[in-house]
Amino acid sequence: MKADLSAVKGRTSLCVLFCMHAAAMAAYAVPFPNVLKSHGLSDWAFLAVSTGSIASFISPMFAASLADRRIAPERLLAALTFLSGSLLALVHASVHFHWGPQWFLGLMMAYALSNAPGFSLVTSIVLSRLSDARREFAPIRVWATWGWMAASFIVSRCLHLDQSPIAGYIGAAIFLAESLFCLSLKPTHPPPGRAPRRWRDVMGWDALPLLRHPDHRLIFLTSAAFSAVMSTLYVHTVPHLSAGGDPTPAATMSLAQLCEGIAMLGISGLLLRFRIKWLLIAGLSLGILRYLLLATDYRPAMIASVALHGPLFVLFYMTSQIYLELRIDPAIRAQSQALLSIMNNGIGNLSGYLAIELWHRHCLLPDGATNWPRFWSYLAAAATLLTTAFATLYRGQPRSPHHPNPSNPA
């Protein structure tokens, strides 16, 4: 009985950790463009958002190396969330009190560096405490979705802070509370003798040899390419919904998070029944369908495409995280998750923002409107090529003739 209560308490603390981390980010991220616009900084919004992608190349692997080799990840996360909360408050103070764009962008870059390792660290902490990641991870990970939705709703609908820097102060307060909560978690210290001795150890490059394995390399590269293709979720879907006559595009976009949460409740059963390969292909295929629906320029189909983003996110991105947990040496658990974060948030999102923005300009009509069917059709074609390449090249682990129903992760 005591063991059962301890297990429940442990899972609850992991749910709270995911919930707090996502809530802190959502509290400021959702209203952030409107806050900048209302304070005369809208011209700097693209650079501000880009700091996250730039930071994804720098700090996640370094922090992951510390977590794998020197510092208990729970204590490292406590330090990083304290730093993130402090810097996020200063970022919004620079907006609130008009310190100027130089201070704003400098503080934003510092915040991005401290926050970039956060989500992959939370993921590695949770996965390290699970005995069966395929069965247990999704019901815990879904609390990040609930935390994001709750913070967005409270900041926007209850407190009406869509244009106020106070939203950022709330996010900062949640980060500081998370820092204290991390100190209550039992630390999981790295094995003795794992302290970094070489420069590559310090920088967290132990995960780079994973790219030599054909399946691992394909997972990382496909994840980066899919992130690039899917990076248009908010940037271009919201204007398309508005142009299509949707009076509340922000509320429509919340369908993505709602459906993501629902999909997470069912992913555990799928992971136990199907090979990871087919779940990844299903996620990629939903990406194709999402863009084909948007290309119809028909509002009900467009709303359905937003709802599809949740299932495709769960089927592809969360399954990729489970793949790493099942196929990668636990000694580099945090570094492998950090490398996946770099491929998604760094290489994928940054290249996607730039390339798709250039493509969007090619789809502008003489009156300034966008040729949305053309815009989305070509992205659907790109997603189709990516899905075909992955389905052709991925091999996976062979099934054992003695265990035809895979407990194997392939």
Short mmCIF file of C-alpha atoms in Angstrom, two decimals:
data_model
loop_
_atom_site.label_atom_id
_atom_site.label_comp_id
_atom_site.label_asym_id
_atom_site.label_seq_id
_atom_site.Cartn_x
_atom_site.Cartn_y
_atom_site.Cartn_z
CA MET A 1 0.00 0.00 0.00
CA LYS A 2 2.80 2.41 0.88
CA ALA A 3 4.51 1.60 -2.41
CA ASP A 4 1.29 2.32 -4.31
CA LEU A 5 0.82 5.65 -2.54
CA SER A 6 4.44 6.56 -3.21
CA ALA A 7 4.02 5.75 -6.92
CA VAL A 8 0.86 7.88 -7.14
CA LYS A 9 2.60 10.75 -5.36
CA GLY A 10 5.56 10.44 -7.72
CA ARG A 11 3.38 10.53 -10.83
CA THR A 12 1.41 13.48 -9.45
CA SER A 13 4.60 15.49 -8.93
CA LEU A 14 5.61 14.81 -12.55
CA CYS A 15 2.19 15.97 -13.77
CA VAL A 16 2.55 19.16 -11.73
CA LEU A 17 6.04 19.74 -13.15
CA PHE A 18 4.83 19.52 -16.77
CA CYS A 19 1.77 21.64 -15.97
CA MET A 20 3.74 24.45 -14.32
CA HIS A 21 6.40 24.59 -17.02
CA ALA A 22 3.89 24.85 -19.86
CA ALA A 23 1.70 27.32 -17.95
CA ALA A 24 4.65 29.65 -17.35
CA MET A 25 5.44 29.71 -21.06
CA ALA A 26 1.82 30.11 -22.20
CA ALA A 27 1.08 32.96 -19.79
CA TYR A 28 3.41 35.29 -21.70
CA ALA A 29 3.78 33.64 -25.14
CA VAL A 30 0.13 33.72 -26.21
CA PRO A 31 -0.40 37.50 -25.69
CA PHE A 32 3.24 38.41 -26.49
CA PRO A 33 2.69 39.78 -30.06
CA ASN A 34 -0.21 41.96 -28.87
CA VAL A 35 1.81 43.20 -25.89
CA LEU A 36 4.65 44.28 -28.18
CA LYS A 37 2.24 45.93 -30.61
CA SER A 38 0.50 47.91 -27.87
CA HIS A 39 3.87 49.21 -26.62
CA GLY A 40 5.30 50.18 -30.01
CA LEU A 41 7.66 47.22 -30.41
CA SER A 42 5.85 45.27 -33.13
CA ASP A 43 8.72 45.91 -35.57
CA TRP A 44 10.97 43.91 -33.26
CA ALA A 45 8.60 40.96 -32.81
CA PHE A 46 10.26 38.72 -35.41
CA LEU A 47 13.72 39.21 -33.87
CA ALA A 48 12.30 38.62 -30.39
CA VAL A 49 10.67 35.34 -31.43
CA SER A 50 13.82 34.29 -33.31
CA THR A 51 15.87 34.42 -30.09
CA GLY A 52 14.24 31.14 -29.07
CA SER A 53 15.42 29.38 -32.22
CA ILE A 54 18.92 30.85 -31.88
CA ALA A 55 19.14 29.80 -28.23
CA SER A 56 18.09 26.27 -29.19
CA PHE A 57 21.47 25.86 -30.92
CA ILE A 58 23.46 26.94 -27.86
CA SER A 59 22.21 26.06 -24.38
CA PRO A 60 20.16 22.79 -24.54
CA MET A 61 23.11 20.46 -25.27
CA PHE A 62 25.31 22.18 -22.68
CA ALA A 63 22.60 21.87 -20.01
CA ALA A 64 21.87 18.28 -21.03
CA SER A 65 25.54 17.37 -20.63
CA LEU A 66 25.50 18.78 -17.10
CA ALA A 67 22.35 16.75 -16.34
CA ASP A 68 23.84 13.53 -17.73
CA ARG A 69 27.30 13.96 -16.20
CA ARG A 70 27.55 16.33 -13.24
CA ILE A 71 24.36 17.84 -11.76
CA ALA A 72 21.06 16.23 -10.77
CA PRO A 73 18.62 17.37 -13.50
CA GLU A 74 16.03 18.38 -10.89
CA ARG A 75 18.50 20.83 -9.32
CA LEU A 76 19.64 22.10 -12.71
CA LEU A 77 16.03 22.72 -13.72
CA ALA A 78 15.45 24.59 -10.45
CA ALA A 79 18.34 26.93 -11.26
CA LEU A 80 17.27 27.44 -14.87
CA THR A 81 13.62 28.15 -14.05
CA PHE A 82 14.68 30.65 -11.37
CA LEU A 83 16.89 32.38 -13.94
CA SER A 84 14.13 32.20 -16.58
CA GLY A 85 11.57 33.72 -14.23
CA SER A 86 13.89 36.56 -13.24
CA LEU A 87 14.84 37.36 -16.83
CA LEU A 88 11.26 37.08 -18.11
CA ALA A 89 10.19 39.66 -15.52
CA LEU A 90 12.99 41.96 -16.72
CA VAL A 91 11.98 41.44 -20.37
CA HIS A 92 8.47 42.63 -19.63
CA ALA A 93 9.74 45.44 -17.42
CA SER A 94 11.76 46.67 -20.41
CA VAL A 95 8.53 46.70 -22.43
CA HIS A 96 6.42 48.16 -19.63
CA PHE A 97 8.78 51.02 -18.80
CA HIS A 98 10.06 51.65 -22.35
CA TRP A 99 13.73 50.86 -21.83
CA GLY A 100 14.21 50.67 -25.60
CA PRO A 101 14.65 47.89 -28.15
CA GLN A 102 18.31 47.24 -27.30
CA TRP A 103 17.52 46.38 -23.68
CA PHE A 104 14.44 44.45 -24.76
CA LEU A 105 16.25 42.27 -27.31
CA GLY A 106 19.28 41.73 -25.07
CA LEU A 107 17.13 40.57 -22.16
CA MET A 108 15.01 38.47 -24.52
CA MET A 109 18.13 36.68 -25.77
CA ALA A 110 19.29 36.03 -22.20
CA TYR A 111 15.85 34.69 -21.29
CA ALA A 112 15.81 32.45 -24.37
CA LEU A 113 19.20 30.95 -23.45
CA SER A 114 18.02 30.11 -19.93
CA ASN A 115 14.66 28.75 -21.07
CA ALA A 116 15.71 26.74 -24.15
CA PRO A 117 16.84 23.63 -22.21
CA GLY A 118 13.74 23.62 -20.00
CA PHE A 119 11.26 21.42 -21.82
CA SER A 120 13.78 18.75 -22.84
CA LEU A 121 15.05 18.66 -19.23
CA VAL A 122 11.52 18.22 -17.89
CA THR A 123 10.98 15.42 -20.42
CA SER A 124 14.19 13.61 -19.46
CA ILE A 125 13.38 13.94 -15.73
CA VAL A 126 9.96 12.40 -16.28
CA LEU A 127 11.18 9.60 -18.57
CA SER A 128 13.96 8.65 -16.14
CA ARG A 129 11.33 7.93 -13.46
CA LEU A 130 9.06 5.71 -15.58
CA SER A 131 9.29 1.94 -15.81
CA ASP A 132 7.25 1.72 -19.05
CA ALA A 133 7.48 4.94 -21.05
CA ARG A 134 5.05 3.78 -23.75
CA ARG A 135 2.30 3.20 -21.20
CA GLU A 136 3.02 5.90 -18.62
CA PHE A 137 4.44 8.94 -20.44
CA ALA A 138 1.37 10.23 -22.30
CA PRO A 139 -0.97 10.53 -19.27
CA ILE A 140 1.73 12.64 -17.59
CA ARG A 141 2.75 14.66 -20.66
CA VAL A 142 -0.88 15.68 -21.26
CA TRP A 143 -0.67 17.91 -18.20
CA ALA A 144 1.61 20.24 -20.15
CA THR A 145 -1.28 20.73 -22.58
CA TRP A 146 -3.76 21.35 -19.76
CA GLY A 147 -1.33 23.81 -18.15
CA TRP A 148 -0.89 25.70 -21.43
CA MET A 149 -4.64 25.89 -22.00
CA ALA A 150 -5.40 26.94 -18.42
CA ALA A 151 -2.80 29.72 -18.41
CA SER A 152 -3.96 30.99 -21.82
CA PHE A 153 -7.59 31.04 -20.68
CA ILE A 154 -6.88 32.76 -17.35
CA VAL A 155 -4.58 35.43 -18.83
CA SER A 156 -6.84 36.20 -21.79
CA ARG A 157 -10.43 35.50 -20.80
CA CYS A 158 -10.37 35.99 -17.01
CA LEU A 159 -7.74 38.70 -16.46
CA HIS A 160 -7.98 40.36 -19.92
CA LEU A 161 -4.22 40.86 -20.15
CA ASP A 162 -3.88 40.35 -23.93
CA GLN A 163 -2.04 43.67 -24.29
CA SER A 164 -0.47 44.02 -20.86
CA PRO A 165 3.09 43.21 -19.70
CA ILE A 166 1.49 41.90 -16.51
CA ALA A 167 0.95 38.65 -18.43
CA GLY A 168 4.73 38.30 -18.53
CA TYR A 169 5.01 38.95 -14.80
CA ILE A 170 2.52 36.13 -14.21
CA GLY A 171 4.62 33.79 -16.37
CA ALA A 172 7.71 34.82 -14.41
CA ALA A 173 5.96 34.10 -11.10
CA ILE A 174 5.00 30.61 -12.30
CA PHE A 175 8.61 29.95 -13.31
CA LEU A 176 9.80 30.99 -9.84
CA ALA A 177 7.18 28.75 -8.22
CA GLU A 178 8.36 25.89 -10.46
CA SER A 179 11.91 26.50 -9.29
CA LEU A 180 10.84 26.01 -5.67
CA PHE A 181 8.83 22.93 -6.64
CA CYS A 182 11.89 21.39 -8.33
CA LEU A 183 13.75 21.62 -5.04
CA SER A 184 11.09 19.38 -3.48
CA LEU A 185 11.80 16.59 -5.98
CA LYS A 186 14.20 13.84 -5.00
CA PRO A 187 17.38 14.40 -7.04
CA THR A 188 18.60 11.71 -9.43
CA HIS A 189 22.36 12.13 -9.44
CA PRO A 190 24.43 11.10 -12.48
CA PRO A 191 26.51 7.93 -12.06
CA PRO A 192 29.95 8.46 -10.48
CA GLY A 193 32.84 8.88 -12.88
CA ARG A 194 30.70 10.68 -15.47
CA ALA A 195 32.07 14.19 -14.87
CA PRO A 196 33.04 15.92 -18.13
CA ARG A 197 36.75 15.65 -18.95
CA ARG A 198 36.87 16.88 -22.55
CA TRP A 199 35.51 19.92 -24.34
CA ARG A 200 33.04 17.72 -26.25
CA ASP A 201 31.78 16.40 -22.88
CA VAL A 202 31.17 19.93 -21.63
CA MET A 203 29.32 20.95 -24.80
CA GLY A 204 27.12 17.84 -24.76
CA TRP A 205 28.31 16.43 -28.07
CA ASP A 206 28.04 12.81 -26.94
CA ALA A 207 24.67 12.62 -28.70
CA LEU A 208 26.09 13.61 -32.10
CA PRO A 209 27.34 10.06 -32.93
CA LEU A 210 23.67 9.02 -32.85
CA LEU A 211 23.44 10.59 -36.31
CA ARG A 212 25.64 7.79 -37.67
CA HIS A 213 22.88 5.23 -37.06
CA PRO A 214 20.56 5.26 -40.12
CA ASP A 215 17.29 5.03 -38.15
CA HIS A 216 18.34 7.57 -35.53
CA ARG A 217 19.60 9.94 -38.22
CA LEU A 218 16.34 9.62 -40.13
CA ILE A 219 14.29 10.38 -37.00
CA PHE A 220 16.30 13.53 -36.25
CA LEU A 221 16.35 14.80 -39.85
CA THR A 222 12.67 14.03 -40.47
CA SER A 223 11.78 15.79 -37.23
CA ALA A 224 13.67 18.91 -38.32
CA ALA A 225 12.11 18.89 -41.80
CA PHE A 226 8.60 18.27 -40.45
CA SER A 227 9.03 21.09 -37.93
CA ALA A 228 10.05 23.39 -40.78
CA VAL A 229 6.99 22.46 -42.83
CA MET A 230 4.65 22.72 -39.82
CA SER A 231 6.08 25.99 -38.45
CA THR A 232 3.17 27.92 -40.01
CA LEU A 233 0.60 26.91 -37.36
CA TYR A 234 0.15 30.38 -35.83
CA VAL A 235 2.02 32.61 -38.29
CA HIS A 236 -0.16 31.94 -41.34
CA THR A 237 -3.17 29.93 -40.15
CA VAL A 238 -4.56 32.79 -38.05
CA PRO A 239 -4.48 35.33 -40.93
CA HIS A 240 -6.07 32.74 -43.23
CA LEU A 241 -8.89 32.12 -40.74
CA SER A 242 -9.45 35.87 -40.44
CA ALA A 243 -9.49 36.29 -44.22
CA GLY A 244 -11.97 33.42 -44.42
CA GLY A 245 -14.42 35.24 -42.17
CA ASP A 246 -13.65 33.62 -38.81
CA PRO A 247 -14.53 36.29 -36.19
CA THR A 248 -12.54 34.56 -33.41
CA PRO A 249 -9.43 32.96 -34.93
CA ALA A 250 -7.62 32.82 -31.58
CA ALA A 251 -10.45 30.76 -30.08
CA THR A 252 -10.43 28.51 -33.14
CA MET A 253 -6.70 27.91 -32.70
CA SER A 254 -7.33 26.64 -29.17
CA LEU A 255 -8.83 23.56 -30.83
CA ALA A 256 -5.26 22.45 -31.57
CA GLN A 257 -4.42 22.26 -27.85
CA LEU A 258 -7.76 20.68 -26.94
CA CYS A 259 -7.38 17.95 -29.56
CA GLU A 260 -3.74 17.48 -28.55
CA GLY A 261 -4.85 16.73 -25.00
CA ILE A 262 -7.51 14.29 -26.16
CA ALA A 263 -5.04 12.55 -28.50
CA MET A 264 -2.54 12.10 -25.68
CA LEU A 265 -5.09 10.14 -23.70
CA GLY A 266 -5.15 7.52 -26.46
CA ILE A 267 -1.51 7.40 -27.57
CA SER A 268 -0.45 4.90 -24.88
CA GLY A 269 -2.73 2.23 -26.31
CA LEU A 270 -1.44 2.90 -29.82
CA LEU A 271 2.19 2.66 -28.68
CA LEU A 272 1.49 -0.73 -27.14
CA ARG A 273 -0.36 -2.04 -30.21
CA PHE A 274 1.50 -0.63 -33.23
CA ARG A 275 5.12 -0.26 -34.28
CA ILE A 276 6.58 3.19 -33.84
CA LYS A 277 7.18 3.40 -37.59
CA TRP A 278 3.46 3.35 -38.36
CA LEU A 279 2.62 5.93 -35.71
CA LEU A 280 5.26 8.29 -37.12
CA ILE A 281 3.92 7.78 -40.65
CA ALA A 282 0.39 8.43 -39.37
CA GLY A 283 1.54 11.73 -37.84
CA LEU A 284 3.28 12.77 -41.06
CA SER A 285 0.19 11.82 -43.08
CA LEU A 286 -2.04 13.97 -40.89
CA GLY A 287 0.29 16.86 -41.71
CA ILE A 288 -0.45 16.32 -45.41
CA LEU A 289 -4.19 16.17 -44.73
CA ARG A 290 -4.02 19.32 -42.61
CA TYR A 291 -2.55 21.34 -45.47
CA LEU A 292 -4.91 19.85 -48.05
CA LEU A 293 -7.85 20.96 -45.91
CA LEU A 294 -6.42 24.47 -45.65
CA ALA A 295 -5.92 24.54 -49.42
CA THR A 296 -9.68 24.17 -49.94
CA ASP A 297 -10.14 27.73 -48.59
CA TYR A 298 -13.42 26.47 -47.08
CA ARG A 299 -13.92 27.58 -43.48
CA PRO A 300 -15.25 24.27 -42.00
CA ALA A 301 -12.34 22.43 -43.62
CA MET A 302 -9.92 25.04 -42.26
CA ILE A 303 -11.28 24.59 -38.74
CA ALA A 304 -10.92 20.81 -39.13
CA SER A 305 -7.28 21.35 -40.14
CA VAL A 306 -6.64 23.19 -36.87
CA ALA A 307 -8.14 20.29 -34.92
CA LEU A 308 -5.83 17.88 -36.78
CA HIS A 309 -2.74 19.65 -35.49
CA GLY A 310 -3.23 18.12 -32.03
CA PRO A 311 -3.28 14.45 -33.17
CA LEU A 312 -0.40 14.96 -35.63
CA PHE A 313 1.68 16.60 -32.88
CA VAL A 314 1.11 13.67 -30.54
CA LEU A 315 1.58 10.94 -33.15
CA PHE A 316 4.82 12.34 -34.52
CA TYR A 317 6.59 14.46 -31.91
CA MET A 318 5.70 12.55 -28.78
CA THR A 319 6.32 9.22 -30.48
CA SER A 320 9.77 10.53 -31.48
CA GLN A 321 10.52 11.25 -27.81
CA ILE A 322 9.43 7.74 -26.86
CA TYR A 323 11.60 6.32 -29.66
CA LEU A 324 14.66 7.98 -28.12
CA GLU A 325 13.80 6.73 -24.65
CA LEU A 326 13.49 3.14 -25.91
CA ARG A 327 16.39 3.04 -28.36
CA ILE A 328 19.06 5.34 -26.86
CA ASP A 329 21.53 4.61 -24.04
CA PRO A 330 20.12 6.12 -20.79
CA ALA A 331 23.58 7.56 -20.10
CA ILE A 332 22.89 10.20 -22.77
CA ARG A 333 19.13 10.46 -22.21
CA ALA A 334 19.08 14.22 -21.62
CA GLN A 335 21.49 14.92 -24.47
CA SER A 336 19.44 12.90 -26.97
CA GLN A 337 16.27 14.77 -26.00
CA ALA A 338 18.19 18.06 -26.25
CA LEU A 339 19.43 17.13 -29.73
CA LEU A 340 15.84 16.44 -30.77
CA SER A 341 14.88 19.86 -29.37
CA ILE A 342 17.63 21.49 -31.45
CA MET A 343 16.41 19.76 -34.60
CA ASN A 344 12.81 20.81 -33.93
CA ASN A 345 13.02 24.26 -32.36
CA GLY A 346 16.35 25.37 -33.77
CA ILE A 347 17.01 24.03 -37.25
CA GLY A 348 13.41 23.13 -38.07
CA ASN A 349 11.48 26.15 -36.85
CA LEU A 350 14.05 28.77 -37.82
CA SER A 351 14.53 27.44 -41.36
CA GLY A 352 10.77 27.00 -41.67
CA TYR A 353 10.01 30.58 -40.60
CA LEU A 354 12.45 31.97 -43.16
CA ALA A 355 11.68 29.67 -46.10
CA ILE A 356 7.90 29.74 -45.70
CA GLU A 357 7.89 33.52 -45.27
CA LEU A 358 9.68 33.81 -48.63
CA TRP A 359 7.18 31.40 -50.17
CA HIS A 360 4.29 33.40 -48.71
CA ARG A 361 5.57 36.53 -50.45
CA HIS A 362 5.48 34.64 -53.77
CA CYS A 363 1.82 33.85 -53.11
CA LEU A 364 0.71 37.46 -52.64
CA LEU A 365 -1.80 38.80 -55.15
CA PRO A 366 -1.59 42.32 -56.65
CA ASP A 367 -4.15 43.61 -54.13
CA GLY A 368 -2.03 42.36 -51.21
CA ALA A 369 -4.24 39.35 -50.43
CA THR A 370 -2.75 35.84 -50.28
CA ASN A 371 -3.46 33.07 -52.76
CA TRP A 372 -4.10 30.61 -49.94
CA PRO A 373 -4.92 27.51 -52.06
CA ARG A 374 -1.57 27.84 -53.86
CA PHE A 375 0.29 28.58 -50.62
CA TRP A 376 -0.99 25.51 -48.78
CA SER A 377 -0.94 23.14 -51.78
CA TYR A 378 2.81 23.42 -52.19
CA LEU A 379 3.35 22.85 -48.47
CA ALA A 380 1.13 19.75 -48.73
CA ALA A 381 3.35 18.56 -51.58
CA ALA A 382 6.47 19.10 -49.44
CA ALA A 383 4.89 17.13 -46.58
CA THR A 384 4.02 14.33 -49.04
CA LEU A 385 7.62 14.07 -50.24
CA LEU A 386 8.86 13.97 -46.64
CA THR A 387 6.38 11.25 -45.67
CA THR A 388 7.27 9.14 -48.70
CA ALA A 389 10.99 9.45 -47.98
CA PHE A 390 10.54 8.45 -44.33
CA ALA A 391 8.31 5.47 -45.14
CA THR A 392 10.85 4.27 -47.71
CA LEU A 393 14.05 4.73 -45.70
CA TYR A 394 13.06 3.80 -42.13
CA ARG A 395 13.93 0.21 -41.21
CA GLY A 396 13.43 -0.20 -37.48
CA GLN A 397 14.23 -3.22 -35.37
CA PRO A 398 13.22 -6.61 -36.78
CA ARG A 399 10.41 -8.42 -35.03
CA SER A 400 11.35 -11.44 -32.99
CA PRO A 401 9.60 -14.60 -34.25
CA HIS A 402 9.00 -15.54 -30.62
CA HIS A 403 7.41 -12.16 -29.77
CA PRO A 404 5.40 -11.03 -32.80
CA ASN A 405 3.48 -8.36 -30.90
CA PRO A 406 6.21 -5.79 -30.42
CA SER A 407 7.41 -4.83 -27.11
CA ASN A 408 10.24 -3.72 -29.41
CA PRO A 409 10.08 0.01 -30.11
CA ALA A 410 10.48 -0.09 -33.88
#
